[in-house]
Amino acid sequence: MPRRKRNAGSSSDGTEDSDFSTDLEHTDSSESDGTSRRSARVTRSSARLSQSSQGHLTGKHERHFSISGCPLYHNLSADECKAPTERQLRYKEKVAELRKKRNSGLSKEQKEKYMEHRQTYGNTREPLLENLTSEYDLDLFRRAQARASEDLEKLRLQGQITEGSNMIKTIAFGRYELDTWYHSPYPEEYARLGRLYMCEFCLKYMKSQTILRRHMAKCVWKHPPGDEIYRKGSVSVFEVDGKKNKIYCQNLCLLAKLFLDHKTLYYDVEPFLFYVMTEADNTGCHLIGYFSKEKNSFLNYNVSCILTMPQYMRQGYGKMLIDFSYLLSKVEEKVGSPERPLSDLGLISYRSYWKEVLLRYLHNFQGKEISIKEISQETAVNPVDIVSTLQALQMLKYWKGKHLVLKRQDLIDEWIAKEAKRSNSNKTMDPSCLKWTPPKGT
């Protein structure tokens, strides 16, 4: 959505429909609740169709840029929304009068009382709020607090929120609703919620669908920050520097912890590079997964943390991420290995990848004497990982004082058959599509 059009149909704080929604709350609350539920289910396509329509529900603007601002969506004609009704005007005047009934300001004694209360209780008690605003607005705030407490209590009784454990049960991420697996150290005010709403492009996390909808109307991100170093078809990989894009990388780590058990890095992201894989369509580049990598690793780890988003698992993307990490190691002319300990799913993925690499190498090998060192140099896989994989495949034997690699043709034939079935798949990395130079220093 072009940013130059936004000022014509909405205010800078994203509250373009606030006048009408406030009035409507008291005139017909049931209709408002129904409208809110329908708005939450609006698809992107219908929202885009509404953007080209004329008029705005408040009658103040010639155009609207959200589905909630469309008169036709609310079963009204453009003329019917040009002016508020008499009942709405009377209510607006009443609210204006109520908001005038406020003291001119806090006295010196009141300020001292408020400061003493804050110093005494800190964050364990709510600050004193009397005389900070009108009684009408304070009453609205209290009612909202009570309603939120009731909703949280209902969620707790239903088992969606449990004290002292992972309270974030689901996240709304793009067009998916994902169940979380592990606890992630989000700020307490977010962690106590049963559900988080996330922007799938900038990874900002929010408390409600309404906040997310307003954010998406303003968010200009359509792909991860950093440099696009790989593109083949709709799949791209972006290199994101943890020092240059600290907030994005921290949000990415917090998101990853919801699906990884052993992850311990959340905020100290500056020493790392993040390689983010995405799939592009007409709405933007959607997050598939990522892996992080230390800028200077003394143990030559080429992966510190790796994740494939749950909605893309079991589709070959995890193996693509692993293959890409070794492709970078080949360009750097290094031998790489993932940082330990690996998660359960990570270990399964790496063992499957190492097995495939070795069977491919043995299938193409024509010589008589094979060397672990030569395999490592050609594949960029650490010799320790090669030996452990050969042992797991029962292809490494000790005979007459020598270690021998057995070429098990049955395993190779089985791998060839699987490859034939996957011949039409595009889930492979193409080295010719990589446009990357190893970074120098930190």
Coordinates of C-alpha atoms in Angstrom, one line a residue:
M1 CA 0.0 0.0 0.0
P2 CA 1.6 3.3 -1.0
R3 CA 2.5 5.4 2.0
R4 CA 1.7 8.7 0.2
K5 CA -2.0 7.8 0.3
R6 CA -2.3 7.0 4.0
N7 CA -2.8 10.5 5.3
A8 CA -5.8 10.9 3.2
G9 CA -7.8 8.2 4.9
S10 CA -6.3 7.8 8.4
S11 CA -4.7 9.7 11.2
S12 CA -1.0 9.2 12.1
D13 CA -1.8 7.2 15.2
G14 CA -3.9 4.6 13.3
T15 CA -7.3 5.6 14.9
E16 CA -9.2 6.5 11.8
D17 CA -12.4 4.9 13.0
S18 CA -12.2 5.9 16.6
D19 CA -15.0 8.5 16.6
F20 CA -17.5 6.2 15.0
S21 CA -16.6 3.2 17.1
T22 CA -16.9 5.2 20.4
D23 CA -20.3 6.4 19.5
L24 CA -21.5 3.1 18.2
E25 CA -20.4 1.4 21.4
H26 CA -23.3 3.0 23.3
T27 CA -25.9 3.1 20.6
D28 CA -25.7 -0.5 19.5
S29 CA -23.1 -2.6 21.4
S30 CA -24.3 -5.9 20.0
E31 CA -23.8 -4.7 16.4
S32 CA -20.3 -3.4 17.3
D33 CA -19.3 -6.7 18.8
G34 CA -20.5 -8.5 15.7
T35 CA -18.6 -6.1 13.5
S36 CA -15.4 -6.6 15.5
R37 CA -15.7 -10.4 15.1
R38 CA -16.3 -10.1 11.4
S39 CA -13.4 -7.6 11.0
A40 CA -11.1 -10.1 12.6
R41 CA -12.0 -12.7 10.0
V42 CA -11.5 -10.4 7.0
T43 CA -9.1 -11.8 4.4
R44 CA -6.3 -9.9 2.8
S45 CA -8.0 -10.0 -0.5
S46 CA -11.2 -8.4 0.7
A47 CA -9.1 -5.8 2.5
R48 CA -7.3 -4.9 -0.7
L49 CA -10.6 -4.7 -2.6
S50 CA -11.9 -2.2 -0.1
Q51 CA -8.9 0.1 -0.4
S52 CA -10.1 1.3 -3.8
S53 CA -13.6 2.1 -2.7
Q54 CA -14.7 5.7 -2.1
G55 CA -15.8 7.2 1.2
H56 CA -15.0 6.6 4.8
L57 CA -17.3 5.5 7.6
T58 CA -16.7 8.6 9.7
G59 CA -17.8 10.8 6.8
K60 CA -14.6 12.9 7.3
H61 CA -12.5 11.5 4.4
E62 CA -13.0 10.8 0.8
R63 CA -11.2 7.5 0.8
H64 CA -10.6 4.7 3.3
F65 CA -7.7 2.3 3.5
S66 CA -9.0 -0.4 5.9
I67 CA -11.9 -2.7 5.8
S68 CA -13.2 -1.2 9.1
G69 CA -13.5 2.2 7.4
C70 CA -15.7 1.0 4.5
P71 CA -19.4 2.0 4.6
L72 CA -20.3 -0.8 2.3
Y73 CA -18.8 -3.4 4.7
H74 CA -21.1 -2.1 7.4
N75 CA -24.2 -2.2 5.1
L76 CA -24.3 1.5 4.7
S77 CA -24.3 3.7 1.7
A78 CA -21.6 6.4 1.3
D79 CA -24.3 9.1 1.9
E80 CA -25.4 7.6 5.1
C81 CA -22.0 8.0 6.8
K82 CA -21.4 11.6 5.7
A83 CA -22.9 13.1 8.9
P84 CA -23.4 11.6 12.4
T85 CA -26.9 11.0 13.7
E86 CA -28.5 13.3 16.3
R87 CA -28.1 10.6 18.9
Q88 CA -24.4 10.3 18.2
L89 CA -24.0 14.1 18.3
R90 CA -25.8 14.3 21.7
Y91 CA -23.5 11.6 23.1
K92 CA -20.4 13.3 21.8
E93 CA -21.4 16.5 23.5
K94 CA -22.1 14.7 26.7
V95 CA -18.7 13.1 26.7
A96 CA -17.1 16.5 26.0
E97 CA -18.8 17.9 29.0
L98 CA -17.8 15.0 31.2
R99 CA -14.2 15.4 30.1
K100 CA -14.2 19.1 31.1
K101 CA -15.0 18.2 34.7
R102 CA -11.4 17.8 35.7
N103 CA -9.2 19.7 38.1
S104 CA -6.8 22.2 36.6
G105 CA -3.8 20.2 37.8
L106 CA -2.1 18.5 40.6
S107 CA -1.3 20.5 43.7
K108 CA 2.1 20.3 45.2
E109 CA 0.8 18.1 48.1
Q110 CA -0.7 15.7 45.6
K111 CA 2.5 15.5 43.6
E112 CA 4.4 14.7 46.7
K113 CA 1.9 12.1 47.7
Y114 CA 2.1 10.4 44.3
M115 CA 5.9 10.4 44.4
E116 CA 6.0 9.0 47.9
H117 CA 3.6 6.2 46.8
R118 CA 5.8 5.3 43.8
Q119 CA 9.0 5.3 45.9
T120 CA 7.4 3.1 48.5
Y121 CA 5.8 0.5 46.3
G122 CA 7.6 0.8 43.0
N123 CA 6.1 -1.6 40.4
T124 CA 4.3 -3.7 42.9
R125 CA 1.4 -1.3 43.1
E126 CA -0.5 0.7 40.5
P127 CA 0.4 4.4 40.5
L128 CA -2.2 6.8 41.9
L129 CA -4.4 7.9 39.0
E130 CA -6.9 10.3 40.6
N131 CA -6.9 13.8 39.1
L132 CA -4.5 12.8 36.3
T133 CA -7.4 12.7 33.8
S134 CA -11.2 13.2 33.9
E135 CA -13.4 10.9 36.0
Y136 CA -15.1 9.7 32.8
D137 CA -11.8 8.5 31.2
L138 CA -10.6 7.0 34.5
D139 CA -13.9 5.1 34.7
L140 CA -13.4 3.8 31.2
F141 CA -9.9 2.6 32.1
R142 CA -11.2 0.8 35.3
R143 CA -13.9 -0.9 33.3
A144 CA -11.4 -2.1 30.7
Q145 CA -9.1 -3.4 33.5
A146 CA -11.9 -5.3 35.0
R147 CA -13.0 -6.8 31.7
A148 CA -9.4 -7.9 30.9
S149 CA -9.1 -9.5 34.3
E150 CA -12.3 -11.5 33.7
D151 CA -11.1 -12.6 30.3
L152 CA -7.7 -13.8 31.7
E153 CA -9.5 -15.6 34.5
K154 CA -11.7 -17.4 32.0
L155 CA -8.6 -18.5 30.0
R156 CA -7.0 -19.7 33.2
L157 CA -10.0 -21.8 34.1
Q158 CA -10.1 -23.3 30.6
G159 CA -6.4 -24.3 31.0
Q160 CA -5.1 -21.9 28.4
I161 CA -3.1 -20.0 31.0
T162 CA -1.2 -21.7 33.9
E163 CA 0.7 -20.0 36.6
G164 CA 4.5 -20.5 36.6
S165 CA 4.8 -22.1 33.2
N166 CA 4.8 -21.2 29.5
M167 CA 1.8 -18.9 29.3
I168 CA 2.1 -18.2 25.6
K169 CA 0.2 -21.1 24.1
T170 CA -0.3 -19.9 20.5
I171 CA 0.9 -17.2 18.2
A172 CA -0.8 -15.6 15.3
F173 CA 1.8 -15.4 12.6
G174 CA 0.7 -14.3 9.1
R175 CA -2.1 -16.5 7.9
Y176 CA -1.1 -19.2 10.4
E177 CA -2.0 -19.9 14.1
L178 CA 0.9 -21.8 15.6
D179 CA 1.0 -23.8 18.8
T180 CA 4.1 -23.1 20.8
W181 CA 6.4 -25.9 22.2
Y182 CA 8.6 -24.3 24.8
H183 CA 8.8 -21.2 27.1
S184 CA 10.4 -18.1 25.7
P185 CA 11.4 -15.1 27.9
Y186 CA 9.1 -12.5 26.4
P187 CA 8.5 -9.4 28.7
E188 CA 6.1 -10.3 31.5
E189 CA 3.2 -8.3 30.2
Y190 CA 3.3 -10.3 27.0
A191 CA 4.2 -13.7 28.6
R192 CA 1.1 -13.8 30.7
L193 CA -1.1 -13.6 27.6
G194 CA -2.5 -16.8 26.2
R195 CA -1.7 -15.7 22.6
L196 CA 0.7 -13.3 20.9
Y197 CA 0.2 -11.6 17.6
M198 CA 3.2 -11.1 15.4
C199 CA 4.1 -9.2 12.2
E200 CA 5.5 -11.9 10.0
F201 CA 7.9 -9.4 8.3
C202 CA 9.4 -7.2 11.1
L203 CA 8.6 -9.8 13.8
K204 CA 7.3 -7.2 16.2
Y205 CA 5.0 -8.9 18.8
M206 CA 1.7 -7.4 19.9
K207 CA -1.1 -8.1 22.4
S208 CA -4.2 -8.0 20.2
Q209 CA -5.6 -8.5 16.7
T210 CA -6.6 -4.8 16.6
I211 CA -3.0 -3.6 17.3
L212 CA -1.7 -6.0 14.7
R213 CA -4.1 -4.8 12.1
R214 CA -3.2 -1.2 12.7
H215 CA 0.5 -2.1 12.6
M216 CA 0.2 -4.0 9.3
A217 CA -1.5 -0.9 7.8
K218 CA 1.7 1.1 8.6
C219 CA 4.5 -1.5 8.4
V220 CA 6.6 -1.0 5.3
W221 CA 8.7 -4.2 5.7
K222 CA 8.1 -6.9 3.2
H223 CA 11.3 -8.9 3.7
P224 CA 14.0 -9.2 6.4
P225 CA 16.6 -6.4 6.7
G226 CA 20.1 -7.0 5.4
D227 CA 21.4 -8.2 2.1
E228 CA 19.8 -10.8 -0.2
I229 CA 22.6 -13.1 -1.0
Y230 CA 20.7 -16.0 -2.6
R231 CA 17.6 -16.3 -4.8
K232 CA 16.3 -19.1 -6.8
G233 CA 12.6 -19.0 -7.8
S234 CA 10.6 -17.9 -4.9
V235 CA 13.2 -18.8 -2.3
S236 CA 15.6 -16.2 -1.0
V237 CA 18.2 -16.0 1.8
F238 CA 19.0 -12.8 3.5
E239 CA 22.2 -12.1 5.6
V240 CA 21.3 -10.0 8.6
D241 CA 23.9 -8.6 10.9
G242 CA 23.0 -8.8 14.6
K243 CA 24.9 -5.6 15.2
K244 CA 23.2 -3.5 12.5
N245 CA 19.7 -5.0 13.0
K246 CA 19.7 -5.7 16.7
I247 CA 15.9 -5.5 17.4
Y248 CA 15.0 -7.7 14.5
C249 CA 17.5 -10.4 15.5
Q250 CA 16.4 -10.3 19.1
N251 CA 12.8 -10.8 18.1
L252 CA 13.9 -13.6 15.8
C253 CA 15.6 -15.3 18.7
L254 CA 12.6 -14.9 21.0
L255 CA 10.4 -16.4 18.3
A256 CA 12.8 -19.3 17.8
K257 CA 12.9 -20.2 21.5
L258 CA 9.1 -21.0 21.3
F259 CA 10.1 -24.0 19.2
L260 CA 13.6 -24.8 20.5
D261 CA 14.4 -26.4 23.8
H262 CA 18.2 -25.8 24.1
K263 CA 18.4 -22.2 22.9
T264 CA 19.9 -19.8 25.4
L265 CA 20.8 -16.8 23.3
Y266 CA 18.1 -14.1 23.1
Y267 CA 19.5 -10.6 23.5
D268 CA 23.3 -10.8 22.9
V269 CA 23.0 -11.0 19.1
E270 CA 25.8 -8.6 18.0
P271 CA 28.5 -11.2 17.6
F272 CA 26.3 -13.2 15.2
L273 CA 25.2 -13.2 11.6
F274 CA 21.7 -14.5 10.8
Y275 CA 20.8 -16.2 7.5
V276 CA 17.0 -15.9 7.0
M277 CA 15.3 -18.0 4.4
T278 CA 12.0 -16.7 2.9
E279 CA 9.4 -17.7 0.3
A280 CA 8.1 -14.8 -1.8
D281 CA 4.6 -14.2 -3.1
N282 CA 2.7 -11.1 -4.1
T283 CA 2.3 -10.0 -0.4
G284 CA 6.0 -10.2 0.6
C285 CA 8.8 -12.6 1.7
H286 CA 7.4 -15.1 4.3
L287 CA 9.8 -16.5 6.9
I288 CA 10.7 -20.2 6.3
G289 CA 13.5 -20.5 8.8
Y290 CA 17.0 -19.3 9.7
F291 CA 20.3 -20.2 11.1
S292 CA 22.7 -18.1 13.1
K293 CA 26.5 -18.1 12.8
E294 CA 29.3 -16.6 14.9
K295 CA 31.3 -14.0 13.1
N296 CA 34.5 -15.4 14.6
S297 CA 34.2 -19.0 15.7
F298 CA 37.4 -20.5 17.2
L299 CA 36.0 -24.0 16.8
N300 CA 34.8 -23.4 13.2
Y301 CA 31.1 -23.8 14.0
N302 CA 29.2 -22.9 10.8
V303 CA 25.8 -22.9 12.6
S304 CA 25.0 -21.8 16.2
C305 CA 21.3 -22.1 16.1
I306 CA 19.0 -23.4 13.3
L307 CA 15.2 -23.4 13.0
T308 CA 12.5 -24.2 10.5
M309 CA 9.1 -22.7 11.2
P310 CA 6.5 -25.4 12.1
Q311 CA 4.4 -24.6 9.1
Y312 CA 7.3 -25.4 6.8
M313 CA 8.6 -28.6 8.5
R314 CA 8.8 -31.9 6.7
Q315 CA 9.0 -30.2 3.3
G316 CA 12.8 -30.3 2.8
Y317 CA 13.5 -26.7 4.0
G318 CA 15.5 -27.8 7.0
K319 CA 17.9 -29.8 4.8
M320 CA 18.1 -26.7 2.5
L321 CA 19.2 -24.5 5.4
I322 CA 21.9 -27.1 6.5
D323 CA 23.1 -27.4 2.9
F324 CA 23.3 -23.6 2.6
S325 CA 25.4 -23.4 5.8
Y326 CA 27.9 -25.9 4.2
L327 CA 27.8 -24.0 1.0
L328 CA 29.0 -20.9 2.8
S329 CA 31.8 -23.0 4.4
K330 CA 32.9 -24.1 1.0
V331 CA 33.1 -20.5 -0.2
E332 CA 35.1 -19.7 2.9
E333 CA 37.3 -22.7 2.2
K334 CA 36.7 -24.0 5.7
V335 CA 35.4 -27.2 7.3
G336 CA 32.3 -26.6 9.4
S337 CA 30.2 -28.3 12.0
P338 CA 27.1 -27.3 14.0
E339 CA 27.4 -26.0 17.6
R340 CA 26.5 -28.5 20.2
P341 CA 24.2 -29.5 21.8
L342 CA 21.8 -30.0 19.0
S343 CA 18.0 -30.2 19.6
D344 CA 16.2 -33.5 19.0
L345 CA 14.9 -32.3 15.6
G346 CA 18.2 -30.7 14.7
L347 CA 20.1 -33.9 15.4
I348 CA 17.8 -35.9 13.2
S349 CA 18.1 -33.4 10.4
Y350 CA 21.9 -33.3 10.5
R351 CA 22.3 -37.1 10.6
S352 CA 20.0 -37.3 7.6
Y353 CA 22.0 -34.7 5.8
W354 CA 25.4 -36.2 6.6
K355 CA 24.1 -39.6 5.4
E356 CA 22.9 -38.2 2.1
V357 CA 26.2 -36.4 1.5
L358 CA 28.3 -39.5 2.2
L359 CA 26.2 -41.8 0.1
R360 CA 26.3 -39.3 -2.8
Y361 CA 30.1 -39.1 -2.5
L362 CA 30.5 -42.9 -2.4
H363 CA 28.2 -43.3 -5.4
N364 CA 30.3 -40.9 -7.5
F365 CA 33.7 -42.2 -6.1
Q366 CA 35.6 -44.2 -8.6
G367 CA 39.0 -44.7 -6.9
K368 CA 40.2 -47.6 -4.8
E369 CA 41.6 -45.8 -1.7
I370 CA 39.3 -43.4 0.1
S371 CA 40.4 -40.7 2.6
I372 CA 38.3 -39.2 5.4
K373 CA 40.3 -36.0 4.9
E374 CA 39.5 -35.8 1.2
I375 CA 35.8 -36.3 1.9
S376 CA 35.9 -33.5 4.5
Q377 CA 37.7 -31.1 2.1
E378 CA 35.3 -31.7 -0.7
T379 CA 32.0 -31.6 1.3
A380 CA 33.1 -29.1 4.0
V381 CA 31.8 -31.6 6.7
N382 CA 33.9 -32.0 9.8
P383 CA 35.9 -35.4 9.9
V384 CA 34.4 -36.2 13.3
D385 CA 30.9 -35.9 11.8
I386 CA 31.9 -38.1 8.9
V387 CA 33.3 -40.8 11.1
S388 CA 30.3 -40.8 13.4
T389 CA 27.9 -41.1 10.4
L390 CA 29.9 -43.9 8.8
Q391 CA 29.8 -45.8 12.2
A392 CA 26.0 -45.3 12.4
L393 CA 25.7 -46.7 8.9
Q394 CA 28.0 -49.6 9.8
M395 CA 30.3 -48.6 7.0
L396 CA 33.5 -48.2 9.0
K397 CA 35.4 -51.4 10.1
Y398 CA 38.7 -52.0 11.8
W399 CA 40.7 -54.9 10.1
K400 CA 44.3 -55.8 10.3
G401 CA 45.3 -52.6 12.0
K402 CA 43.5 -50.4 9.5
H403 CA 40.2 -48.6 9.4
L404 CA 38.3 -49.5 6.2
V405 CA 35.3 -47.8 4.7
L406 CA 32.8 -50.3 3.3
K407 CA 30.8 -49.3 0.3
R408 CA 27.4 -50.7 1.1
Q409 CA 25.7 -50.9 -2.2
D410 CA 22.3 -51.6 -0.7
L411 CA 22.3 -48.2 1.1
I412 CA 23.4 -46.5 -2.0
D413 CA 20.7 -48.1 -4.1
E414 CA 18.1 -47.1 -1.5
W415 CA 19.3 -43.5 -1.6
I416 CA 19.2 -43.5 -5.5
A417 CA 15.6 -44.7 -5.4
K418 CA 14.6 -41.9 -3.0
E419 CA 16.4 -39.3 -5.2
A420 CA 14.5 -40.5 -8.2
K421 CA 11.2 -39.9 -6.4
R422 CA 12.4 -36.4 -5.5
S423 CA 13.7 -35.6 -9.0
N424 CA 11.0 -33.0 -9.6
S425 CA 11.5 -31.3 -6.3
N426 CA 13.0 -27.8 -6.2
K427 CA 14.2 -28.2 -2.5
T428 CA 17.9 -28.0 -3.4
M429 CA 20.4 -25.2 -3.1
D430 CA 22.0 -24.0 -6.3
P431 CA 25.6 -22.8 -5.8
S432 CA 25.4 -20.6 -8.9
C433 CA 22.6 -18.5 -7.3
L434 CA 24.8 -17.5 -4.4
K435 CA 26.1 -13.9 -4.5
W436 CA 28.2 -13.6 -1.4
T437 CA 31.6 -12.6 -0.2
P438 CA 32.7 -13.8 3.3
P439 CA 32.6 -10.8 5.7
K440 CA 35.9 -9.5 7.0
G441 CA 36.2 -9.1 10.8
T442 CA 33.4 -8.3 13.1

